[in-house]
mmCIF file with all atom_site columns, C-alpha atoms in Angstrom:
data_model
loop_
_atom_site.group_PDB
_atom_site.id
_atom_site.type_symbol
_atom_site.label_atom_id
_atom_site.label_alt_id
_atom_site.label_comp_id
_atom_site.label_asym_id
_atom_site.label_entity_id
_atom_site.label_seq_id
_atom_site.pdbx_PDB_ins_code
_atom_site.Cartn_x
_atom_site.Cartn_y
_atom_site.Cartn_z
_atom_site.occupancy
_atom_site.B_iso_or_equiv
_atom_site.pdbx_formal_charge
_atom_site.auth_seq_id
_atom_site.auth_comp_id
_atom_site.auth_asym_id
_atom_site.auth_atom_id
_atom_site.pdbx_PDB_model_num
ATOM 1   C CA . UNK A 1 1   ? -6.851 49.735  16.275  1.00 42.00 ? 1   UNK A CA 1
ATOM 2   C CA . UNK A 1 2   ? -3.997 51.966  15.163  1.00 46.00 ? 2   UNK A CA 1
ATOM 3   C CA . UNK A 1 3   ? -1.582 49.354  17.263  1.00 49.00 ? 3   UNK A CA 1
ATOM 4   C CA . UNK A 1 4   ? -2.546 46.609  15.104  1.00 47.00 ? 4   UNK A CA 1
ATOM 5   C CA . UNK A 1 5   ? 0.013  47.067  12.350  1.00 53.00 ? 5   UNK A CA 1
ATOM 6   C CA . UNK A 1 6   ? 3.100  47.883  14.854  1.00 60.00 ? 6   UNK A CA 1
ATOM 7   C CA . UNK A 1 7   ? 1.819  44.325  16.583  1.00 60.00 ? 7   UNK A CA 1
ATOM 8   C CA . UNK A 1 8   ? 2.254  42.757  12.591  1.00 63.00 ? 8   UNK A CA 1
ATOM 9   C CA . UNK A 1 9   ? 5.347  43.881  12.523  1.00 89.00 ? 9   UNK A CA 1
ATOM 10  C CA . UNK A 1 10  ? 7.019  42.585  15.987  1.00 92.00 ? 10  UNK A CA 1
ATOM 11  C CA . UNK A 1 11  ? 5.297  39.419  15.406  1.00 92.00 ? 11  UNK A CA 1
ATOM 12  C CA . UNK A 1 12  ? 7.109  39.013  12.076  1.00 92.00 ? 12  UNK A CA 1
ATOM 13  C CA . UNK A 1 13  ? 10.419 40.206  14.079  1.00 94.00 ? 13  UNK A CA 1
ATOM 14  C CA . UNK A 1 14  ? 9.805  37.864  16.332  1.00 95.00 ? 14  UNK A CA 1
ATOM 15  C CA . UNK A 1 15  ? 9.907  34.888  13.737  1.00 94.00 ? 15  UNK A CA 1
ATOM 16  C CA . UNK A 1 16  ? 12.518 35.707  11.425  1.00 92.00 ? 16  UNK A CA 1
ATOM 17  C CA . UNK A 1 17  ? 14.377 35.897  14.177  1.00 94.00 ? 17  UNK A CA 1
ATOM 18  C CA . UNK A 1 18  ? 14.189 32.492  15.529  1.00 94.00 ? 18  UNK A CA 1
ATOM 19  C CA . UNK A 1 19  ? 14.090 31.054  12.232  1.00 91.00 ? 19  UNK A CA 1
ATOM 20  C CA . UNK A 1 20  ? 17.529 32.349  12.194  1.00 92.00 ? 20  UNK A CA 1
ATOM 21  C CA . UNK A 1 21  ? 18.662 31.005  15.827  1.00 94.00 ? 21  UNK A CA 1
ATOM 22  C CA . UNK A 1 22  ? 17.045 27.832  14.583  1.00 92.00 ? 22  UNK A CA 1
ATOM 23  C CA . UNK A 1 23  ? 19.010 27.254  11.452  1.00 89.00 ? 23  UNK A CA 1
ATOM 24  C CA . UNK A 1 24  ? 22.532 28.587  13.575  1.00 90.00 ? 24  UNK A CA 1
ATOM 25  C CA . UNK A 1 25  ? 22.075 26.599  16.583  1.00 91.00 ? 25  UNK A CA 1
ATOM 26  C CA . UNK A 1 26  ? 18.948 24.250  16.477  1.00 90.00 ? 26  UNK A CA 1
ATOM 27  C CA . UNK A 1 27  ? 16.048 24.409  18.489  1.00 91.00 ? 27  UNK A CA 1
ATOM 28  C CA . UNK A 1 28  ? 18.076 24.647  21.611  1.00 92.00 ? 28  UNK A CA 1
ATOM 29  C CA . UNK A 1 29  ? 19.689 27.614  20.903  1.00 93.00 ? 29  UNK A CA 1
ATOM 30  C CA . UNK A 1 30  ? 15.804 29.525  21.311  1.00 94.00 ? 30  UNK A CA 1
ATOM 31  C CA . UNK A 1 31  ? 15.611 31.139  24.234  1.00 94.00 ? 31  UNK A CA 1
ATOM 32  C CA . UNK A 1 32  ? 13.612 34.406  24.920  1.00 94.00 ? 32  UNK A CA 1
ATOM 33  C CA . UNK A 1 33  ? 16.024 36.123  26.196  1.00 94.00 ? 33  UNK A CA 1
ATOM 34  C CA . UNK A 1 34  ? 18.037 35.433  22.251  1.00 95.00 ? 34  UNK A CA 1
ATOM 35  C CA . UNK A 1 35  ? 15.006 36.228  20.606  1.00 95.00 ? 35  UNK A CA 1
ATOM 36  C CA . UNK A 1 36  ? 14.629 39.482  21.845  1.00 96.00 ? 36  UNK A CA 1
ATOM 37  C CA . UNK A 1 37  ? 17.696 40.776  21.169  1.00 95.00 ? 37  UNK A CA 1
ATOM 38  C CA . UNK A 1 38  ? 18.141 39.544  17.670  1.00 94.00 ? 38  UNK A CA 1
ATOM 39  C CA . UNK A 1 39  ? 14.865 40.363  17.060  1.00 94.00 ? 39  UNK A CA 1
ATOM 40  C CA . UNK A 1 40  ? 15.358 44.026  18.649  1.00 94.00 ? 40  UNK A CA 1
ATOM 41  C CA . UNK A 1 41  ? 12.505 43.826  20.909  1.00 94.00 ? 41  UNK A CA 1
ATOM 42  C CA . UNK A 1 42  ? 11.655 43.974  24.413  1.00 94.00 ? 42  UNK A CA 1
ATOM 43  C CA . UNK A 1 43  ? 11.926 40.544  26.453  1.00 93.00 ? 43  UNK A CA 1
ATOM 44  C CA . UNK A 1 44  ? 8.246  41.122  26.902  1.00 94.00 ? 44  UNK A CA 1
ATOM 45  C CA . UNK A 1 45  ? 7.154  41.150  23.257  1.00 93.00 ? 45  UNK A CA 1
ATOM 46  C CA . UNK A 1 46  ? 8.044  37.427  23.027  1.00 94.00 ? 46  UNK A CA 1
ATOM 47  C CA . UNK A 1 47  ? 5.892  36.409  25.525  1.00 92.00 ? 47  UNK A CA 1
ATOM 48  C CA . UNK A 1 48  ? 3.357  38.482  24.506  1.00 93.00 ? 48  UNK A CA 1
ATOM 49  C CA . UNK A 1 49  ? 2.712  37.199  20.984  1.00 93.00 ? 49  UNK A CA 1
ATOM 50  C CA . UNK A 1 50  ? 3.636  33.757  22.248  1.00 93.00 ? 50  UNK A CA 1
ATOM 51  C CA . UNK A 1 51  ? 2.497  32.334  25.440  1.00 90.00 ? 51  UNK A CA 1
ATOM 52  C CA . UNK A 1 52  ? 4.512  28.726  24.563  1.00 91.00 ? 52  UNK A CA 1
ATOM 53  C CA . UNK A 1 53  ? 7.639  27.552  23.378  1.00 89.00 ? 53  UNK A CA 1
ATOM 54  C CA . UNK A 1 54  ? 5.806  25.276  21.025  1.00 90.00 ? 54  UNK A CA 1
ATOM 55  C CA . UNK A 1 55  ? 3.322  27.981  19.778  1.00 92.00 ? 55  UNK A CA 1
ATOM 56  C CA . UNK A 1 56  ? 6.165  30.171  19.165  1.00 93.00 ? 56  UNK A CA 1
ATOM 57  C CA . UNK A 1 57  ? 7.622  26.871  17.283  1.00 92.00 ? 57  UNK A CA 1
ATOM 58  C CA . UNK A 1 58  ? 4.895  25.780  15.490  1.00 91.00 ? 58  UNK A CA 1
ATOM 59  C CA . UNK A 1 59  ? 3.852  29.793  13.985  1.00 91.00 ? 59  UNK A CA 1
ATOM 60  C CA . UNK A 1 60  ? 7.637  29.879  12.616  1.00 90.00 ? 60  UNK A CA 1
ATOM 61  C CA . UNK A 1 61  ? 7.505  26.405  11.108  1.00 88.00 ? 61  UNK A CA 1
ATOM 62  C CA . UNK A 1 62  ? 3.975  27.377  8.935   1.00 88.00 ? 62  UNK A CA 1
ATOM 63  C CA . UNK A 1 63  ? 5.159  31.137  8.090   1.00 88.00 ? 63  UNK A CA 1
ATOM 64  C CA . UNK A 1 64  ? 8.019  29.504  6.261   1.00 83.00 ? 64  UNK A CA 1
ATOM 65  C CA . UNK A 1 65  ? 5.892  27.104  4.890   1.00 80.00 ? 65  UNK A CA 1
ATOM 66  C CA . UNK A 1 66  ? 3.546  29.443  3.755   1.00 82.00 ? 66  UNK A CA 1
ATOM 67  C CA . UNK A 1 67  ? 6.547  32.053  2.440   1.00 81.00 ? 67  UNK A CA 1
ATOM 68  C CA . UNK A 1 68  ? 7.333  29.295  0.692   1.00 75.00 ? 68  UNK A CA 1
ATOM 69  C CA . UNK A 1 69  ? 4.231  27.949  -0.825  1.00 73.00 ? 69  UNK A CA 1
ATOM 70  C CA . UNK A 1 70  ? 3.052  31.331  -1.931  1.00 76.00 ? 70  UNK A CA 1
ATOM 71  C CA . UNK A 1 71  ? 6.676  31.876  -3.910  1.00 71.00 ? 71  UNK A CA 1
ATOM 72  C CA . UNK A 1 72  ? 6.579  28.116  -5.739  1.00 69.00 ? 72  UNK A CA 1
ATOM 73  C CA . UNK A 1 73  ? 2.399  28.718  -6.330  1.00 71.00 ? 73  UNK A CA 1
ATOM 74  C CA . UNK A 1 74  ? 3.769  31.849  -8.884  1.00 71.00 ? 74  UNK A CA 1
ATOM 75  C CA . UNK A 1 75  ? 6.016  29.192  -10.493 1.00 66.00 ? 75  UNK A CA 1
ATOM 76  C CA . UNK A 1 76  ? 2.852  26.870  -11.017 1.00 63.00 ? 76  UNK A CA 1
ATOM 77  C CA . UNK A 1 77  ? 0.532  29.777  -12.466 1.00 70.00 ? 77  UNK A CA 1
ATOM 78  C CA . UNK A 1 78  ? 3.639  30.369  -15.021 1.00 66.00 ? 78  UNK A CA 1
ATOM 79  C CA . UNK A 1 79  ? 3.286  26.728  -16.087 1.00 60.00 ? 79  UNK A CA 1
ATOM 80  C CA . UNK A 1 80  ? -0.114 27.013  -16.484 1.00 61.00 ? 80  UNK A CA 1
ATOM 81  C CA . UNK A 1 81  ? 0.338  30.514  -18.383 1.00 61.00 ? 81  UNK A CA 1
ATOM 82  C CA . UNK A 1 82  ? 3.428  29.670  -20.618 1.00 60.00 ? 82  UNK A CA 1
ATOM 83  C CA . UNK A 1 83  ? 2.659  26.174  -21.339 1.00 62.00 ? 83  UNK A CA 1
ATOM 84  C CA . UNK A 1 84  ? 6.048  25.219  -20.625 1.00 63.00 ? 84  UNK A CA 1
ATOM 85  C CA . UNK A 1 85  ? 6.989  21.683  -21.025 1.00 68.00 ? 85  UNK A CA 1
ATOM 86  C CA . UNK A 1 86  ? 8.909  18.632  -18.430 1.00 66.00 ? 86  UNK A CA 1
ATOM 87  C CA . UNK A 1 87  ? 12.293 20.147  -19.807 1.00 70.00 ? 87  UNK A CA 1
ATOM 88  C CA . UNK A 1 88  ? 11.388 23.821  -19.081 1.00 69.00 ? 88  UNK A CA 1
ATOM 89  C CA . UNK A 1 89  ? 9.925  23.644  -16.114 1.00 66.00 ? 89  UNK A CA 1
ATOM 90  C CA . UNK A 1 90  ? 12.792 21.295  -14.481 1.00 65.00 ? 90  UNK A CA 1
ATOM 91  C CA . UNK A 1 91  ? 15.736 23.945  -15.554 1.00 64.00 ? 91  UNK A CA 1
ATOM 92  C CA . UNK A 1 92  ? 13.461 26.280  -13.864 1.00 62.00 ? 92  UNK A CA 1
ATOM 93  C CA . UNK A 1 93  ? 13.274 24.638  -10.381 1.00 63.00 ? 93  UNK A CA 1
ATOM 94  C CA . UNK A 1 94  ? 16.894 24.092  -11.095 1.00 60.00 ? 94  UNK A CA 1
ATOM 95  C CA . UNK A 1 95  ? 17.404 27.696  -11.055 1.00 59.00 ? 95  UNK A CA 1
ATOM 96  C CA . UNK A 1 96  ? 14.806 28.242  -8.081  1.00 59.00 ? 96  UNK A CA 1
ATOM 97  C CA . UNK A 1 97  ? 17.278 25.971  -6.452  1.00 57.00 ? 97  UNK A CA 1
ATOM 98  C CA . UNK A 1 98  ? 20.594 27.854  -7.259  1.00 54.00 ? 98  UNK A CA 1
ATOM 99  C CA . UNK A 1 99  ? 18.962 30.807  -6.334  1.00 52.00 ? 99  UNK A CA 1
ATOM 100 C CA . UNK A 1 100 ? 17.656 29.756  -2.998  1.00 54.00 ? 100 UNK A CA 1
ATOM 101 C CA . UNK A 1 101 ? 20.837 30.199  -0.662  1.00 57.00 ? 101 UNK A CA 1
ATOM 102 C CA . UNK A 1 102 ? 21.102 27.678  2.400   1.00 60.00 ? 102 UNK A CA 1
ATOM 103 C CA . UNK A 1 103 ? 21.230 30.241  5.105   1.00 63.00 ? 103 UNK A CA 1
ATOM 104 C CA . UNK A 1 104 ? 20.264 30.112  8.742   1.00 66.00 ? 104 UNK A CA 1
ATOM 105 C CA . UNK A 1 105 ? 16.626 30.535  7.907   1.00 66.00 ? 105 UNK A CA 1
ATOM 106 C CA . UNK A 1 106 ? 16.510 28.182  4.945   1.00 72.00 ? 106 UNK A CA 1
ATOM 107 C CA . UNK A 1 107 ? 18.111 25.467  7.275   1.00 80.00 ? 107 UNK A CA 1
ATOM 108 C CA . UNK A 1 108 ? 15.756 25.716  10.456  1.00 86.00 ? 108 UNK A CA 1
ATOM 109 C CA . UNK A 1 109 ? 12.789 23.983  9.212   1.00 84.00 ? 109 UNK A CA 1
ATOM 110 C CA . UNK A 1 110 ? 14.668 21.083  8.561   1.00 87.00 ? 110 UNK A CA 1
ATOM 111 C CA . UNK A 1 111 ? 15.692 21.278  12.343  1.00 89.00 ? 111 UNK A CA 1
ATOM 112 C CA . UNK A 1 112 ? 11.731 21.818  12.754  1.00 89.00 ? 112 UNK A CA 1
ATOM 113 C CA . UNK A 1 113 ? 10.596 18.717  11.337  1.00 89.00 ? 113 UNK A CA 1
ATOM 114 C CA . UNK A 1 114 ? 12.884 16.600  13.101  1.00 90.00 ? 114 UNK A CA 1
ATOM 115 C CA . UNK A 1 115 ? 11.986 18.206  16.067  1.00 89.00 ? 115 UNK A CA 1
ATOM 116 C CA . UNK A 1 116 ? 8.139  17.716  15.083  1.00 89.00 ? 116 UNK A CA 1
ATOM 117 C CA . UNK A 1 117 ? 9.491  13.808  15.070  1.00 90.00 ? 117 UNK A CA 1
ATOM 118 C CA . UNK A 1 118 ? 10.431 14.132  18.799  1.00 89.00 ? 118 UNK A CA 1
ATOM 119 C CA . UNK A 1 119 ? 7.672  16.383  20.273  1.00 88.00 ? 119 UNK A CA 1
ATOM 120 C CA . UNK A 1 120 ? 3.968  15.369  19.446  1.00 89.00 ? 120 UNK A CA 1
ATOM 121 C CA . UNK A 1 121 ? 3.132  19.335  19.648  1.00 86.00 ? 121 UNK A CA 1
ATOM 122 C CA . UNK A 1 122 ? 4.598  19.769  16.673  1.00 88.00 ? 122 UNK A CA 1
ATOM 123 C CA . UNK A 1 123 ? 3.452  17.307  13.928  1.00 90.00 ? 123 UNK A CA 1
ATOM 124 C CA . UNK A 1 124 ? 0.035  18.714  13.205  1.00 89.00 ? 124 UNK A CA 1
ATOM 125 C CA . UNK A 1 125 ? 2.185  21.572  12.364  1.00 87.00 ? 125 UNK A CA 1
ATOM 126 C CA . UNK A 1 126 ? 4.291  19.671  10.222  1.00 88.00 ? 126 UNK A CA 1
ATOM 127 C CA . UNK A 1 127 ? 2.004  17.553  8.521   1.00 89.00 ? 127 UNK A CA 1
ATOM 128 C CA . UNK A 1 128 ? 0.299  20.739  7.431   1.00 86.00 ? 128 UNK A CA 1
ATOM 129 C CA . UNK A 1 129 ? 3.761  22.028  6.194   1.00 85.00 ? 129 UNK A CA 1
ATOM 130 C CA . UNK A 1 130 ? 3.736  18.819  4.220   1.00 88.00 ? 130 UNK A CA 1
ATOM 131 C CA . UNK A 1 131 ? 0.062  18.955  2.832   1.00 87.00 ? 131 UNK A CA 1
ATOM 132 C CA . UNK A 1 132 ? 0.916  22.713  1.676   1.00 83.00 ? 132 UNK A CA 1
ATOM 133 C CA . UNK A 1 133 ? 3.674  21.152  -0.122  1.00 83.00 ? 133 UNK A CA 1
ATOM 134 C CA . UNK A 1 134 ? 1.853  18.420  -1.807  1.00 87.00 ? 134 UNK A CA 1
ATOM 135 C CA . UNK A 1 135 ? -1.107 20.783  -3.129  1.00 84.00 ? 135 UNK A CA 1
ATOM 136 C CA . UNK A 1 136 ? 1.443  22.745  -4.613  1.00 79.00 ? 136 UNK A CA 1
ATOM 137 C CA . UNK A 1 137 ? 3.201  20.035  -6.127  1.00 81.00 ? 137 UNK A CA 1
ATOM 138 C CA . UNK A 1 138 ? 0.007  18.341  -7.805  1.00 85.00 ? 138 UNK A CA 1
ATOM 139 C CA . UNK A 1 139 ? -0.270 21.765  -9.262  1.00 80.00 ? 139 UNK A CA 1
ATOM 140 C CA . UNK A 1 140 ? 2.240  22.066  -10.658 1.00 76.00 ? 140 UNK A CA 1
ATOM 141 C CA . UNK A 1 141 ? 2.440  17.844  -12.116 1.00 78.00 ? 141 UNK A CA 1
ATOM 142 C CA . UNK A 1 142 ? -0.714 18.658  -13.485 1.00 80.00 ? 142 UNK A CA 1
ATOM 143 C CA . UNK A 1 143 ? -0.122 21.496  -15.927 1.00 74.00 ? 143 UNK A CA 1
ATOM 144 C CA . UNK A 1 144 ? 2.547  19.436  -17.203 1.00 71.00 ? 144 UNK A CA 1
ATOM 145 C CA . UNK A 1 145 ? 0.444  16.802  -17.793 1.00 76.00 ? 145 UNK A CA 1
ATOM 146 C CA . UNK A 1 146 ? 1.775  13.897  -15.573 1.00 78.00 ? 146 UNK A CA 1
ATOM 147 C CA . UNK A 1 147 ? -1.248 11.681  -15.436 1.00 81.00 ? 147 UNK A CA 1
ATOM 148 C CA . UNK A 1 148 ? -1.589 10.873  -11.314 1.00 84.00 ? 148 UNK A CA 1
ATOM 149 C CA . UNK A 1 149 ? -0.347 13.901  -10.391 1.00 85.00 ? 149 UNK A CA 1
ATOM 150 C CA . UNK A 1 150 ? -2.118 13.996  -7.102  1.00 90.00 ? 150 UNK A CA 1
ATOM 151 C CA . UNK A 1 151 ? -0.765 10.315  -6.303  1.00 89.00 ? 151 UNK A CA 1
ATOM 152 C CA . UNK A 1 152 ? 2.969  11.771  -7.477  1.00 86.00 ? 152 UNK A CA 1
ATOM 153 C CA . UNK A 1 153 ? 2.924  14.743  -5.122  1.00 88.00 ? 153 UNK A CA 1
ATOM 154 C CA . UNK A 1 154 ? 4.262  13.304  -1.726  1.00 90.00 ? 154 UNK A CA 1
ATOM 155 C CA . UNK A 1 155 ? 6.729  11.616  -3.791  1.00 87.00 ? 155 UNK A CA 1
ATOM 156 C CA . UNK A 1 156 ? 7.937  14.709  -5.965  1.00 83.00 ? 156 UNK A CA 1
ATOM 157 C CA . UNK A 1 157 ? 8.108  16.228  -2.903  1.00 85.00 ? 157 UNK A CA 1
ATOM 158 C CA . UNK A 1 158 ? 10.528 13.839  -0.903  1.00 88.00 ? 158 UNK A CA 1
ATOM 159 C CA . UNK A 1 159 ? 12.414 14.360  -3.722  1.00 82.00 ? 159 UNK A CA 1
ATOM 160 C CA . UNK A 1 160 ? 13.068 17.988  -3.655  1.00 80.00 ? 160 UNK A CA 1
ATOM 161 C CA . UNK A 1 161 ? 13.519 18.138  0.086   1.00 84.00 ? 161 UNK A CA 1
ATOM 162 C CA . UNK A 1 162 ? 15.549 14.861  0.312   1.00 84.00 ? 162 UNK A CA 1
ATOM 163 C CA . UNK A 1 163 ? 18.172 16.132  -2.713  1.00 79.00 ? 163 UNK A CA 1
ATOM 164 C CA . UNK A 1 164 ? 17.619 19.783  -1.000  1.00 79.00 ? 164 UNK A CA 1
ATOM 165 C CA . UNK A 1 165 ? 18.833 18.157  2.620   1.00 82.00 ? 165 UNK A CA 1
ATOM 166 C CA . UNK A 1 166 ? 21.782 16.798  0.427   1.00 81.00 ? 166 UNK A CA 1
ATOM 167 C CA . UNK A 1 167 ? 22.700 19.538  -1.126  1.00 77.00 ? 167 UNK A CA 1
ATOM 168 C CA . UNK A 1 168 ? 22.788 20.928  2.207   1.00 78.00 ? 168 UNK A CA 1
ATOM 169 C CA . UNK A 1 169 ? 24.968 18.014  3.444   1.00 80.00 ? 169 UNK A CA 1
ATOM 170 C CA . UNK A 1 170 ? 27.404 17.623  1.021   1.00 79.00 ? 170 UNK A CA 1
ATOM 171 C CA . UNK A 1 171 ? 27.574 20.966  -1.542  1.00 73.00 ? 171 UNK A CA 1
ATOM 172 C CA . UNK A 1 172 ? 25.882 19.034  -4.810  1.00 71.00 ? 172 UNK A CA 1
ATOM 173 C CA . UNK A 1 173 ? 24.841 21.271  -7.120  1.00 67.00 ? 173 UNK A CA 1
ATOM 174 C CA . UNK A 1 174 ? 21.249 21.941  -7.778  1.00 63.00 ? 174 UNK A CA 1
ATOM 175 C CA . UNK A 1 175 ? 21.572 20.433  -11.525 1.00 65.00 ? 175 UNK A CA 1
ATOM 176 C CA . UNK A 1 176 ? 20.946 16.769  -9.459  1.00 67.00 ? 176 UNK A CA 1
ATOM 177 C CA . UNK A 1 177 ? 17.803 18.434  -8.812  1.00 65.00 ? 177 UNK A CA 1
ATOM 178 C CA . UNK A 1 178 ? 16.847 18.771  -12.668 1.00 67.00 ? 178 UNK A CA 1
ATOM 179 C CA . UNK A 1 179 ? 18.284 15.343  -13.503 1.00 72.00 ? 179 UNK A CA 1
ATOM 180 C CA . UNK A 1 180 ? 15.734 13.744  -10.625 1.00 69.00 ? 180 UNK A CA 1
ATOM 181 C CA . UNK A 1 181 ? 12.846 15.581  -11.891 1.00 67.00 ? 181 UNK A CA 1
ATOM 182 C CA . UNK A 1 182 ? 13.172 14.620  -15.385 1.00 71.00 ? 182 UNK A CA 1
ATOM 183 C CA . UNK A 1 183 ? 13.461 11.360  -14.421 1.00 71.00 ? 183 UNK A CA 1
ATOM 184 C CA . UNK A 1 184 ? 10.594 11.701  -12.417 1.00 64.00 ? 184 UNK A CA 1
ATOM 185 C CA . UNK A 1 185 ? 8.852  13.513  -15.190 1.00 62.00 ? 185 UNK A CA 1
ATOM 186 C CA . UNK A 1 186 ? 9.295  11.297  -18.412 1.00 66.00 ? 186 UNK A CA 1
ATOM 187 C CA . UNK A 1 187 ? 9.331  8.141   -16.539 1.00 62.00 ? 187 UNK A CA 1
ATOM 188 C CA . UNK A 1 188 ? 5.420  8.662   -15.622 1.00 59.00 ? 188 UNK A CA 1
ATOM 189 C CA . UNK A 1 189 ? 4.583  10.198  -18.976 1.00 55.00 ? 189 UNK A CA 1
ATOM 190 C CA . UNK A 1 190 ? 2.039  8.928   -20.616 1.00 51.00 ? 190 UNK A CA 1
ATOM 191 C CA . UNK A 1 191 ? 0.974  6.134   -18.319 1.00 49.00 ? 191 UNK A CA 1
ATOM 192 C CA . UNK A 1 192 ? -0.859 5.882   -15.329 1.00 47.00 ? 192 UNK A CA 1
ATOM 193 C CA . UNK A 1 193 ? 0.673  4.424   -11.842 1.00 41.00 ? 193 UNK A CA 1
ATOM 194 C CA . UNK A 1 194 ? 0.384  1.456   -10.884 1.00 46.00 ? 194 UNK A CA 1
ATOM 195 C CA . UNK A 1 195 ? -2.636 1.313   -8.229  1.00 41.00 ? 195 UNK A CA 1
ATOM 196 C CA . UNK A 1 196 ? -0.844 -1.354  -6.002  1.00 37.00 ? 196 UNK A CA 1
ATOM 197 C CA . UNK A 1 197 ? 2.480  -2.501  -5.505  1.00 39.00 ? 197 UNK A CA 1
ATOM 198 C CA . UNK A 1 198 ? 2.852  -6.332  -7.406  1.00 41.00 ? 198 UNK A CA 1
ATOM 199 C CA . UNK A 1 199 ? 2.631  -8.505  -4.655  1.00 40.00 ? 199 UNK A CA 1
ATOM 200 C CA . UNK A 1 200 ? 5.614  -11.085 -4.221  1.00 38.00 ? 200 UNK A CA 1
ATOM 201 C CA . UNK A 1 201 ? 6.064  -14.080 -5.431  1.00 44.00 ? 201 UNK A CA 1
ATOM 202 C CA . UNK A 1 202 ? 6.320  -17.347 -3.142  1.00 42.00 ? 202 UNK A CA 1
ATOM 203 C CA . UNK A 1 203 ? 9.952  -17.039 -3.724  1.00 44.00 ? 203 UNK A CA 1
ATOM 204 C CA . UNK A 1 204 ? 10.310 -13.436 -2.340  1.00 47.00 ? 204 UNK A CA 1
ATOM 205 C CA . UNK A 1 205 ? 8.267  -13.815 0.830   1.00 44.00 ? 205 UNK A CA 1
ATOM 206 C CA . UNK A 1 206 ? 9.235  -14.966 4.362   1.00 44.00 ? 206 UNK A CA 1
#
């Protein structure tokens, strides 16, 4: 199939353009004409590769997450092969955060996650994205010897994403992320997470 490589390249250019457009103007800014213009492809190419805007948004979100997961999996492997401790891992996370420009492409996923709250058709893609982040967090926490890594993964992901959102909105330094990760890791080191929340006493119930 001689056209396979050019087709893949065109598809990638379209997805890259979509992420940039969403980051700059939100989901409402995504139109086939603008995508074609920014991707440098024909209008027909956009509709050929993606029949609906839903398909386009879903694939763009999943592409971003898969690329992120691939990159951070390499960091998780580094944790295992180099046997780094919690402080080193938190420092590494801070370096990654500092080195990650909050450009339009990195703003796009936040827009897409919010849009998934309005459009049920995107929720499966959003759930798949968070499962990928949870798996990655489990792997890293396990490599660091943190007990109950799988149960802590979602909390870790939420913490990182929340601090990245705060950094985006306020310009806060990446060091905040390092401090928070250290607090989480040190607070759980050497003891399991409680399986159930403590019950409220009579005075605390309503």
